mmCIF file of C-alpha atoms in Angstrom:
data_model
loop_
_atom_site.group_PDB
_atom_site.id
_atom_site.type_symbol
_atom_site.label_atom_id
_atom_site.label_comp_id
_atom_site.label_asym_id
_atom_site.label_seq_id
_atom_site.Cartn_x
_atom_site.Cartn_y
_atom_site.Cartn_z
ATOM 1 C CA UNK A 11 22.320 -7.814 -19.476
ATOM 2 C CA UNK A 12 19.644 -10.129 -18.051
ATOM 3 C CA UNK A 13 20.389 -13.179 -15.886
ATOM 4 C CA UNK A 14 17.925 -15.846 -14.752
ATOM 5 C CA UNK A 15 18.694 -16.933 -11.171
ATOM 6 C CA UNK A 16 17.439 -20.301 -9.921
ATOM 7 C CA UNK A 17 19.467 -20.984 -6.805
ATOM 8 C CA UNK A 18 21.350 -19.656 -3.803
ATOM 9 C CA UNK A 19 24.923 -19.852 -5.128
ATOM 10 C CA UNK A 20 24.443 -17.883 -8.369
ATOM 11 C CA UNK A 21 22.334 -15.323 -6.504
ATOM 12 C CA UNK A 22 25.022 -14.728 -3.871
ATOM 13 C CA UNK A 23 27.646 -14.370 -6.571
ATOM 14 C CA UNK A 24 25.571 -11.849 -8.529
ATOM 15 C CA UNK A 25 24.626 -9.798 -5.468
ATOM 16 C CA UNK A 26 28.282 -9.359 -4.565
ATOM 17 C CA UNK A 27 28.424 -6.684 -7.251
ATOM 18 C CA UNK A 28 26.102 -4.315 -5.338
ATOM 19 C CA UNK A 29 28.064 -1.592 -3.585
ATOM 20 C CA UNK A 30 25.683 1.345 -3.089
ATOM 21 C CA UNK A 31 22.172 0.977 -4.469
ATOM 22 C CA UNK A 32 20.056 -1.350 -6.566
ATOM 23 C CA UNK A 33 16.600 -1.379 -8.102
ATOM 24 C CA UNK A 34 13.900 -3.762 -6.969
ATOM 25 C CA UNK A 35 10.516 -4.997 -8.141
ATOM 26 C CA UNK A 36 8.395 -8.116 -7.755
ATOM 27 C CA UNK A 37 5.764 -10.064 -9.622
ATOM 28 C CA UNK A 38 3.112 -11.872 -7.608
ATOM 29 C CA UNK A 39 -0.348 -13.409 -7.836
ATOM 30 C CA UNK A 40 -3.187 -12.504 -5.464
ATOM 31 C CA UNK A 41 -6.507 -13.177 -7.175
ATOM 32 C CA UNK A 42 -7.421 -16.196 -5.027
ATOM 33 C CA UNK A 43 -5.496 -15.518 -1.816
ATOM 34 C CA UNK A 44 -5.317 -12.949 0.971
ATOM 35 C CA UNK A 45 -1.523 -12.914 0.956
ATOM 36 C CA UNK A 46 0.282 -12.358 -2.358
ATOM 37 C CA UNK A 47 2.098 -15.373 -3.788
ATOM 38 C CA UNK A 48 5.584 -14.170 -4.679
ATOM 39 C CA UNK A 49 6.472 -15.377 -8.178
ATOM 40 C CA UNK A 50 9.506 -13.335 -9.249
ATOM 41 C CA UNK A 51 11.985 -10.844 -7.792
ATOM 42 C CA UNK A 52 13.743 -8.447 -10.150
ATOM 43 C CA UNK A 53 16.962 -6.720 -9.076
ATOM 44 C CA UNK A 54 18.867 -4.169 -11.122
ATOM 45 C CA UNK A 55 22.561 -3.726 -10.339
ATOM 46 C CA UNK A 56 24.450 -0.672 -11.672
ATOM 47 C CA UNK A 57 27.240 -1.522 -14.082
ATOM 48 C CA UNK A 58 30.786 -1.259 -12.761
ATOM 49 C CA UNK A 59 31.770 0.677 -15.895
ATOM 50 C CA UNK A 60 29.941 3.970 -16.531
ATOM 51 C CA UNK A 61 27.849 3.893 -19.675
ATOM 52 C CA UNK A 62 27.358 0.142 -19.616
ATOM 53 C CA UNK A 63 23.845 -1.301 -19.136
ATOM 54 C CA UNK A 64 22.881 -2.573 -15.677
ATOM 55 C CA UNK A 65 22.838 -6.229 -14.763
ATOM 56 C CA UNK A 66 19.241 -7.363 -14.241
ATOM 57 C CA UNK A 67 18.668 -10.420 -12.081
ATOM 58 C CA UNK A 68 15.409 -12.317 -12.516
ATOM 59 C CA UNK A 69 15.308 -14.306 -9.310
ATOM 60 C CA UNK A 70 13.038 -17.328 -8.996
ATOM 61 C CA UNK A 71 11.791 -17.235 -5.370
ATOM 62 C CA UNK A 72 10.345 -20.728 -5.716
ATOM 63 C CA UNK A 73 13.845 -22.215 -5.451
ATOM 64 C CA UNK A 74 15.420 -23.314 -2.136
ATOM 65 C CA UNK A 75 17.962 -21.055 -0.466
ATOM 66 C CA UNK A 76 16.854 -17.978 -2.372
ATOM 67 C CA UNK A 77 14.740 -16.543 0.451
ATOM 68 C CA UNK A 78 17.612 -16.505 2.927
ATOM 69 C CA UNK A 79 19.914 -14.816 0.428
ATOM 70 C CA UNK A 80 17.359 -12.136 -0.429
ATOM 71 C CA UNK A 81 16.687 -11.545 3.253
ATOM 72 C CA UNK A 82 20.394 -10.915 3.797
ATOM 73 C CA UNK A 83 20.359 -8.375 0.986
ATOM 74 C CA UNK A 84 17.319 -6.518 2.313
ATOM 75 C CA UNK A 85 18.715 -6.356 5.846
ATOM 76 C CA UNK A 86 21.919 -4.602 4.790
ATOM 77 C CA UNK A 87 21.975 -1.129 6.279
ATOM 78 C CA UNK A 88 24.450 0.275 3.740
ATOM 79 C CA UNK A 89 22.315 -0.205 0.624
ATOM 80 C CA UNK A 90 19.479 1.789 -0.928
ATOM 81 C CA UNK A 91 16.691 0.021 -2.831
ATOM 82 C CA UNK A 92 15.190 2.094 -5.636
ATOM 83 C CA UNK A 93 11.558 1.126 -6.204
ATOM 84 C CA UNK A 94 8.339 2.412 -7.746
ATOM 85 C CA UNK A 95 5.065 2.413 -5.775
ATOM 86 C CA UNK A 96 6.176 -0.537 -3.631
ATOM 87 C CA UNK A 97 3.364 -0.959 -1.078
ATOM 88 C CA UNK A 98 2.145 -4.235 -2.629
ATOM 89 C CA UNK A 99 5.726 -5.417 -3.136
ATOM 90 C CA UNK A 100 6.400 -4.878 0.571
ATOM 91 C CA UNK A 101 3.502 -7.138 1.497
ATOM 92 C CA UNK A 102 4.695 -9.820 -0.913
ATOM 93 C CA UNK A 103 8.274 -9.663 0.370
ATOM 94 C CA UNK A 104 7.346 -9.408 4.043
ATOM 95 C CA UNK A 105 5.049 -12.415 3.941
ATOM 96 C CA UNK A 106 7.178 -14.593 1.648
ATOM 97 C CA UNK A 107 10.782 -13.557 2.344
ATOM 98 C CA UNK A 108 10.386 -12.268 5.881
ATOM 99 C CA UNK A 109 12.060 -8.909 5.265
ATOM 100 C CA UNK A 110 11.871 -5.697 3.260
ATOM 101 C CA UNK A 111 14.747 -3.284 2.516
ATOM 102 C CA UNK A 112 15.968 -0.970 5.278
ATOM 103 C CA UNK A 113 16.357 2.085 3.039
ATOM 104 C CA UNK A 114 14.354 2.917 -0.084
ATOM 105 C CA UNK A 115 13.782 5.546 -2.740
ATOM 106 C CA UNK A 116 10.265 5.463 -4.181
ATOM 107 C CA UNK A 117 10.336 7.085 -7.623
ATOM 108 C CA UNK A 118 6.556 7.556 -7.610
ATOM 109 C CA UNK A 119 6.736 9.594 -4.399
ATOM 110 C CA UNK A 120 9.750 11.509 -5.666
ATOM 111 C CA UNK A 121 7.864 12.461 -8.830
ATOM 112 C CA UNK A 122 4.907 13.670 -6.755
ATOM 113 C CA UNK A 123 7.147 15.727 -4.480
ATOM 114 C CA UNK A 124 8.715 17.319 -7.557
ATOM 115 C CA UNK A 125 5.312 18.209 -9.025
ATOM 116 C CA UNK A 126 5.430 15.777 -11.944
ATOM 117 C CA UNK A 127 2.108 14.189 -10.967
ATOM 118 C CA UNK A 128 0.577 12.186 -8.161
ATOM 119 C CA UNK A 129 0.235 8.407 -8.378
ATOM 120 C CA UNK A 130 2.285 8.309 -11.567
ATOM 121 C CA UNK A 131 2.532 4.891 -13.213
ATOM 122 C CA UNK A 132 5.915 3.365 -13.947
ATOM 123 C CA UNK A 133 5.358 3.686 -17.683
ATOM 124 C CA UNK A 134 4.477 7.377 -17.340
ATOM 125 C CA UNK A 135 7.432 7.992 -15.032
ATOM 126 C CA UNK A 136 9.933 6.528 -17.483
ATOM 127 C CA UNK A 137 8.417 8.460 -20.360
ATOM 128 C CA UNK A 138 8.441 11.707 -18.343
ATOM 129 C CA UNK A 139 11.952 11.409 -16.924
ATOM 130 C CA UNK A 140 13.767 9.553 -19.703
ATOM 131 C CA UNK A 141 11.622 10.010 -22.807
ATOM 132 C CA UNK A 142 11.338 6.232 -23.245
ATOM 133 C CA UNK A 143 7.959 4.702 -24.133
ATOM 134 C CA UNK A 144 7.561 1.222 -22.645
ATOM 135 C CA UNK A 145 4.904 -1.337 -23.580
ATOM 136 C CA UNK A 146 2.325 -2.586 -21.051
ATOM 137 C CA UNK A 147 3.035 -6.117 -22.204
ATOM 138 C CA UNK A 148 2.683 -8.860 -19.611
ATOM 139 C CA UNK A 149 0.994 -6.946 -16.767
ATOM 140 C CA UNK A 150 -1.723 -9.583 -16.310
ATOM 141 C CA UNK A 151 0.487 -12.569 -17.025
ATOM 142 C CA UNK A 152 0.620 -15.794 -14.988
ATOM 143 C CA UNK A 153 3.908 -15.271 -13.173
ATOM 144 C CA UNK A 154 3.777 -18.562 -11.259
ATOM 145 C CA UNK A 155 4.035 -20.746 -14.339
ATOM 146 C CA UNK A 156 7.401 -22.187 -15.303
ATOM 147 C CA UNK A 157 9.243 -21.689 -17.506
ATOM 148 C CA UNK A 158 8.558 -17.993 -18.034
ATOM 149 C CA UNK A 159 8.349 -16.888 -21.627
ATOM 150 C CA UNK A 160 10.934 -14.604 -23.194
ATOM 151 C CA UNK A 161 8.260 -11.920 -23.357
ATOM 152 C CA UNK A 162 7.652 -12.189 -19.610
ATOM 153 C CA UNK A 163 11.361 -11.957 -18.866
ATOM 154 C CA UNK A 164 11.847 -8.889 -21.053
ATOM 155 C CA UNK A 165 8.861 -7.165 -19.452
ATOM 156 C CA UNK A 166 10.036 -8.006 -15.931
ATOM 157 C CA UNK A 167 13.582 -6.811 -16.634
ATOM 158 C CA UNK A 168 12.320 -3.457 -17.931
ATOM 159 C CA UNK A 169 10.623 -2.855 -14.582
ATOM 160 C CA UNK A 170 13.992 -2.392 -12.897
ATOM 161 C CA UNK A 171 16.527 -1.565 -15.609
ATOM 162 C CA UNK A 172 15.126 1.912 -16.318
ATOM 163 C CA UNK A 173 14.682 2.741 -12.634
ATOM 164 C CA UNK A 174 18.407 3.348 -12.250
ATOM 165 C CA UNK A 175 18.332 6.174 -14.785
ATOM 166 C CA UNK A 176 15.103 7.568 -13.324
ATOM 167 C CA UNK A 177 16.731 7.640 -9.886
ATOM 168 C CA UNK A 178 19.701 9.495 -11.355
ATOM 169 C CA UNK A 179 17.285 12.169 -12.618
ATOM 170 C CA UNK A 180 15.037 12.483 -9.568
ATOM 171 C CA UNK A 181 17.476 12.368 -6.645
ATOM 172 C CA UNK A 182 19.487 15.454 -7.720
ATOM 173 C CA UNK A 183 16.261 17.417 -8.284
ATOM 174 C CA UNK A 184 15.090 16.656 -4.742
ATOM 175 C CA UNK A 185 18.446 17.777 -3.408
ATOM 176 C CA UNK A 186 18.354 20.986 -5.464
ATOM 177 C CA UNK A 187 14.972 21.903 -3.945
ATOM 178 C CA UNK A 188 16.144 21.105 -0.419
ATOM 179 C CA UNK A 189 13.682 18.240 -0.062
ATOM 180 C CA UNK A 190 16.088 15.366 0.574
ATOM 181 C CA UNK A 191 15.488 15.182 4.337
ATOM 182 C CA UNK A 192 11.712 15.479 3.971
ATOM 183 C CA UNK A 193 11.729 12.725 1.366
ATOM 184 C CA UNK A 194 13.855 10.448 3.558
ATOM 185 C CA UNK A 195 11.373 10.967 6.385
ATOM 186 C CA UNK A 196 8.508 9.907 4.111
ATOM 187 C CA UNK A 197 10.407 6.797 3.057
ATOM 188 C CA UNK A 198 11.129 5.840 6.672
ATOM 189 C CA UNK A 199 7.450 6.268 7.563
ATOM 190 C CA UNK A 200 6.325 4.104 4.643
ATOM 191 C CA UNK A 201 8.736 1.327 5.624
ATOM 192 C CA UNK A 202 7.635 1.492 9.257
ATOM 193 C CA UNK A 203 4.005 1.082 8.204
ATOM 194 C CA UNK A 204 4.866 -1.801 5.881
ATOM 195 C CA UNK A 205 6.796 -3.685 8.562
ATOM 196 C CA UNK A 206 4.110 -3.186 11.208
ATOM 197 C CA UNK A 207 1.177 -4.541 9.171
ATOM 198 C CA UNK A 208 -1.258 -2.857 11.540
ATOM 199 C CA UNK A 209 -4.865 -3.920 11.339
ATOM 200 C CA UNK A 210 -7.451 -1.245 10.640
ATOM 201 C CA UNK A 211 -8.929 -0.281 14.027
ATOM 202 C CA UNK A 212 -12.328 0.791 12.730
ATOM 203 C CA UNK A 213 -12.910 -0.987 9.406
ATOM 204 C CA UNK A 214 -16.548 0.112 9.273
ATOM 205 C CA UNK A 215 -15.499 3.715 8.634
ATOM 206 C CA UNK A 216 -14.003 2.874 5.241
ATOM 207 C CA UNK A 217 -16.963 0.825 4.028
ATOM 208 C CA UNK A 218 -19.356 2.806 1.850
ATOM 209 C CA UNK A 219 -22.831 2.766 3.326
ATOM 210 C CA UNK A 220 -21.820 2.533 6.992
ATOM 211 C CA UNK A 221 -22.826 6.168 7.504
ATOM 212 C CA UNK A 222 -26.454 5.171 6.913
ATOM 213 C CA UNK A 223 -26.472 2.822 9.921
ATOM 214 C CA UNK A 224 -27.312 3.658 13.524
ATOM 215 C CA UNK A 225 -24.895 2.843 16.346
ATOM 216 C CA UNK A 226 -26.210 -0.675 17.151
ATOM 217 C CA UNK A 227 -26.066 -1.508 13.438
ATOM 218 C CA UNK A 228 -22.531 -0.122 13.157
ATOM 219 C CA UNK A 229 -21.507 -2.272 16.113
ATOM 220 C CA UNK A 230 -22.737 -5.374 14.289
ATOM 221 C CA UNK A 231 -20.876 -4.272 11.156
ATOM 222 C CA UNK A 232 -17.713 -3.739 13.196
ATOM 223 C CA UNK A 233 -17.995 -7.280 14.593
ATOM 224 C CA UNK A 234 -18.492 -8.787 11.152
ATOM 225 C CA UNK A 235 -15.633 -6.907 9.489
ATOM 226 C CA UNK A 236 -13.228 -7.623 12.351
ATOM 227 C CA UNK A 237 -14.074 -11.332 12.178
ATOM 228 C CA UNK A 238 -13.802 -11.302 8.375
ATOM 229 C CA UNK A 239 -10.302 -9.836 8.498
ATOM 230 C CA UNK A 240 -9.127 -12.475 10.965
ATOM 231 C CA UNK A 241 -10.685 -15.353 9.006
ATOM 232 C CA UNK A 242 -9.332 -14.092 5.667
ATOM 233 C CA UNK A 243 -5.813 -13.923 7.065
ATOM 234 C CA UNK A 244 -5.996 -17.293 8.788
ATOM 235 C CA UNK A 245 -7.354 -19.077 5.719
ATOM 236 C CA UNK A 246 -5.423 -17.004 3.150
ATOM 237 C CA UNK A 247 -8.574 -15.991 1.278
ATOM 238 C CA UNK A 248 -9.669 -12.661 -0.213
ATOM 239 C CA UNK A 249 -11.853 -10.746 2.242
ATOM 240 C CA UNK A 250 -14.888 -10.715 -0.016
ATOM 241 C CA UNK A 251 -14.629 -14.496 -0.456
ATOM 242 C CA UNK A 252 -15.190 -14.803 3.284
ATOM 243 C CA UNK A 253 -18.044 -12.286 3.407
ATOM 244 C CA UNK A 254 -19.066 -9.811 0.716
ATOM 245 C CA UNK A 255 -19.412 -6.149 1.645
ATOM 246 C CA UNK A 256 -23.090 -6.019 0.746
ATOM 247 C CA UNK A 257 -23.786 -9.117 2.863
ATOM 248 C CA UNK A 258 -22.046 -7.528 5.850
ATOM 249 C CA UNK A 259 -24.106 -4.351 5.436
ATOM 250 C CA UNK A 260 -27.388 -6.242 5.105
ATOM 251 C CA UNK A 261 -26.687 -8.297 8.218
ATOM 252 C CA UNK A 262 -25.759 -5.135 10.106
ATOM 253 C CA UNK A 263 -29.022 -3.469 9.073
ATOM 254 C CA UNK A 264 -31.099 -6.523 10.034
ATOM 255 C CA UNK A 265 -29.338 -7.229 13.356
ATOM 256 C CA UNK A 266 -30.641 -10.823 13.297
ATOM 257 C CA UNK A 267 -31.578 -12.226 16.701
ATOM 258 C CA UNK A 268 -31.374 -15.862 15.672
ATOM 259 C CA UNK A 269 -29.698 -18.088 13.115
ATOM 260 C CA UNK A 270 -33.071 -18.453 11.364
ATOM 261 C CA UNK A 271 -33.351 -14.659 11.059
ATOM 262 C CA UNK A 272 -29.823 -14.494 9.710
ATOM 263 C CA UNK A 273 -30.508 -17.196 7.139
ATOM 264 C CA UNK A 274 -33.548 -15.300 5.891
ATOM 265 C CA UNK A 275 -31.333 -12.258 5.251
ATOM 266 C CA UNK A 276 -28.681 -14.276 3.432
ATOM 267 C CA UNK A 277 -31.155 -16.238 1.306
ATOM 268 C CA UNK A 278 -32.098 -13.028 -0.464
ATOM 269 C CA UNK A 279 -28.516 -12.605 -1.678
ATOM 270 C CA UNK A 280 -26.705 -14.550 -4.421
ATOM 271 C CA UNK A 281 -23.727 -16.657 -3.337
ATOM 272 C CA UNK A 282 -24.403 -15.905 0.330
ATOM 273 C CA UNK A 283 -22.326 -18.013 2.789
ATOM 274 C CA UNK A 284 -25.213 -20.057 4.195
ATOM 275 C CA UNK A 285 -22.831 -22.832 5.278
ATOM 276 C CA UNK A 286 -21.405 -20.604 8.001
ATOM 277 C CA UNK A 287 -24.704 -19.067 9.121
ATOM 278 C CA UNK A 288 -24.186 -20.394 12.637
ATOM 279 C CA UNK A 289 -20.724 -18.843 12.863
ATOM 280 C CA UNK A 290 -22.005 -15.529 11.540
ATOM 281 C CA UNK A 291 -24.834 -15.460 14.080
ATOM 282 C CA UNK A 292 -22.309 -16.035 16.846
ATOM 283 C CA UNK A 293 -20.208 -13.138 15.518
ATOM 284 C CA UNK A 294 -23.225 -10.836 15.193
ATOM 285 C CA UNK A 295 -24.424 -11.517 18.732
ATOM 286 C CA UNK A 296 -21.087 -11.228 20.552
ATOM 287 C CA UNK A 297 -19.992 -7.657 21.467
ATOM 288 C CA UNK A 298 -16.326 -6.721 21.070
ATOM 289 C CA UNK A 299 -14.344 -5.191 23.965
ATOM 290 C CA UNK A 300 -13.665 -1.926 22.100
ATOM 291 C CA UNK A 301 -17.254 -1.144 21.088
ATOM 292 C CA UNK A 302 -17.653 1.567 23.712
ATOM 293 C CA UNK A 303 -15.125 3.631 21.743
ATOM 294 C CA UNK A 304 -16.691 2.932 18.341
ATOM 295 C CA UNK A 305 -16.702 6.160 16.279
ATOM 296 C CA UNK A 306 -20.020 7.017 14.672
ATOM 297 C CA UNK A 307 -19.693 6.738 10.887
ATOM 298 C CA UNK A 308 -22.624 9.135 10.492
ATOM 299 C CA UNK A 309 -20.589 11.938 11.994
ATOM 300 C CA UNK A 310 -17.762 11.207 9.590
ATOM 301 C CA UNK A 311 -20.144 11.718 6.681
ATOM 302 C CA UNK A 312 -21.560 14.895 8.204
ATOM 303 C CA UNK A 313 -18.340 16.835 8.638
ATOM 304 C CA UNK A 314 -18.281 20.591 8.183
ATOM 305 C CA UNK A 315 -18.047 20.468 4.414
ATOM 306 C CA UNK A 316 -17.149 24.149 4.096
ATOM 307 C CA UNK A 317 -14.340 23.722 6.622
ATOM 308 C CA UNK A 318 -13.071 20.698 4.703
ATOM 309 C CA UNK A 319 -13.195 22.657 1.462
ATOM 310 C CA UNK A 320 -11.325 25.576 3.040
ATOM 311 C CA UNK A 321 -8.595 23.267 4.317
ATOM 312 C CA UNK A 322 -8.288 21.589 0.928
ATOM 313 C CA UNK A 323 -7.840 25.007 -0.672
ATOM 314 C CA UNK A 324 -5.188 25.914 1.907
ATOM 315 C CA UNK A 325 -3.340 22.643 1.293
ATOM 316 C CA UNK A 326 -3.491 23.282 -2.457
ATOM 317 C CA UNK A 327 -1.961 26.727 -1.965
ATOM 318 C CA UNK A 328 0.868 25.340 0.160
ATOM 319 C CA UNK A 329 1.441 22.535 -2.348
ATOM 320 C CA UNK A 330 1.624 24.983 -5.227
ATOM 321 C CA UNK A 331 4.053 27.152 -3.285
ATOM 322 C CA UNK A 332 6.369 24.183 -2.789
ATOM 323 C CA UNK A 333 5.843 22.716 -6.243
ATOM 324 C CA UNK A 334 4.218 19.505 -4.986
ATOM 325 C CA UNK A 335 1.674 17.489 -6.945
ATOM 326 C CA UNK A 336 -1.943 17.629 -5.778
ATOM 327 C CA UNK A 337 -2.707 15.527 -2.663
ATOM 328 C CA UNK A 338 0.982 14.754 -2.067
ATOM 329 C CA UNK A 339 1.125 17.056 0.935
ATOM 330 C CA UNK A 340 -2.141 15.865 2.497
ATOM 331 C CA UNK A 341 -4.888 13.808 0.894
ATOM 332 C CA UNK A 342 -8.529 14.347 1.761
ATOM 333 C CA UNK A 343 -8.333 11.358 4.111
ATOM 334 C CA UNK A 344 -5.490 12.928 6.102
ATOM 335 C CA UNK A 345 -7.240 16.303 6.239
ATOM 336 C CA UNK A 346 -10.367 14.577 7.546
ATOM 337 C CA UNK A 347 -8.261 12.746 10.121
ATOM 338 C CA UNK A 348 -6.967 16.062 11.433
ATOM 339 C CA UNK A 349 -10.486 17.526 11.472
ATOM 340 C CA UNK A 350 -11.835 14.547 13.418
ATOM 341 C CA UNK A 351 -9.076 14.361 16.031
ATOM 342 C CA UNK A 352 -7.329 17.723 16.045
ATOM 343 C CA UNK A 353 -4.116 15.707 16.316
ATOM 344 C CA UNK A 354 -1.128 15.396 14.004
ATOM 345 C CA UNK A 355 -1.141 11.683 13.397
ATOM 346 C CA UNK A 356 0.635 9.346 11.023
ATOM 347 C CA UNK A 357 1.964 11.023 7.920
ATOM 348 C CA UNK A 358 1.021 14.469 9.273
ATOM 349 C CA UNK A 359 3.135 14.097 12.409
ATOM 350 C CA UNK A 360 6.479 14.827 10.751
ATOM 351 C CA UNK A 361 7.665 17.613 8.483
ATOM 352 C CA UNK A 362 4.151 18.164 7.125
ATOM 353 C CA UNK A 363 3.055 19.513 10.496
ATOM 354 C CA UNK A 364 5.607 22.310 10.335
ATOM 355 C CA UNK A 365 4.261 23.274 6.921
ATOM 356 C CA UNK A 366 0.534 22.842 7.540
ATOM 357 C CA UNK A 367 -0.022 23.800 11.181
ATOM 358 C CA UNK A 368 0.078 27.570 10.569
ATOM 359 C CA UNK A 369 -2.553 27.398 7.818
ATOM 360 C CA UNK A 370 -4.694 24.709 9.466
ATOM 361 C CA UNK A 371 -4.982 26.790 12.622
ATOM 362 C CA UNK A 372 -5.478 30.014 10.664
ATOM 363 C CA UNK A 373 -2.352 31.605 12.058
ATOM 364 C CA UNK A 374 -0.583 32.217 8.773
ATOM 365 C CA UNK A 375 -0.881 32.343 5.031
ATOM 366 C CA UNK A 376 0.996 29.755 2.947
ATOM 367 C CA UNK A 377 4.303 30.978 1.556
ATOM 368 C CA UNK A 378 6.895 29.405 -0.696
ATOM 369 C CA UNK A 379 9.879 27.777 0.893
ATOM 370 C CA UNK A 380 11.854 24.596 1.441
ATOM 371 C CA UNK A 381 13.314 22.536 4.230
ATOM 372 C CA UNK A 382 16.725 24.087 3.911
#
């Protein structure tokens, strides 16, 4: 059953039926903004009678009182939210509602841990776990328009109604393999990261082409990208609308010494932001306090490639032994992070360290096993 919710009172009444877990998804628009514009919140509530279909709430977050009610739901410590690949949903909910759920079960991560495939789409997950083929339908629809069409509502409801059955398939399989605690640790880490909204410390490292710049050029790029992030957030604009990647790289290469020099660089580029040339020159010429610690992007592109390959092979062997999907245990980015620092940071600091440390340090050969 599907129910359209437009206000606080009907939402509170409907949410009273949640006793243990619920499914959650959102629809949002982000093409012209930095922060996603929340347009719809879908909640699936298990039926009180076994065998009955779930109740699906299509909640209009544009209505008054709805945000406070949803925030109360998300802040309950006794409920589990079942979701699928929710990183973008967390941003939308955090910035629009002011809260994200305390406990979650990500079906995409569960499928990867169980070896079904990494980065599995929702459609593929439902087909794999339940044998149901869903239509792509309204993926690129305008979710901010009102009223929504029947087709939009049906599509949105499907995003949460089938998740309940998928959860019922995946959770017991994780428990049978002894992975429940490891999975819970991953979920807690993901939620911590989503709540923190930490800025990237060294944005130049993730920009293709930075490894071709010398240190003074990388410092200029670091200044530009740091400023761009701040301006995009403050003005709620996409990063590349503030300053395109290629423009940032060209300015970093040129290291303009005056506004006239900077303008000459920008004039060679289509749609260059000439109106803010003075601001950009100020950014380019002003060192940041952390530049002394700036990591050299050239070194990051000149890693010991054989060592990286050997570690990737070792991770693959451990993953196969545990039945994980490729890159679930440690992506190339996380392996490179360990190579660069020698430290067990972020996602590698928890249960993964106990699994990977013996093979990363060459002290042991990967063997099959579980967390039990």
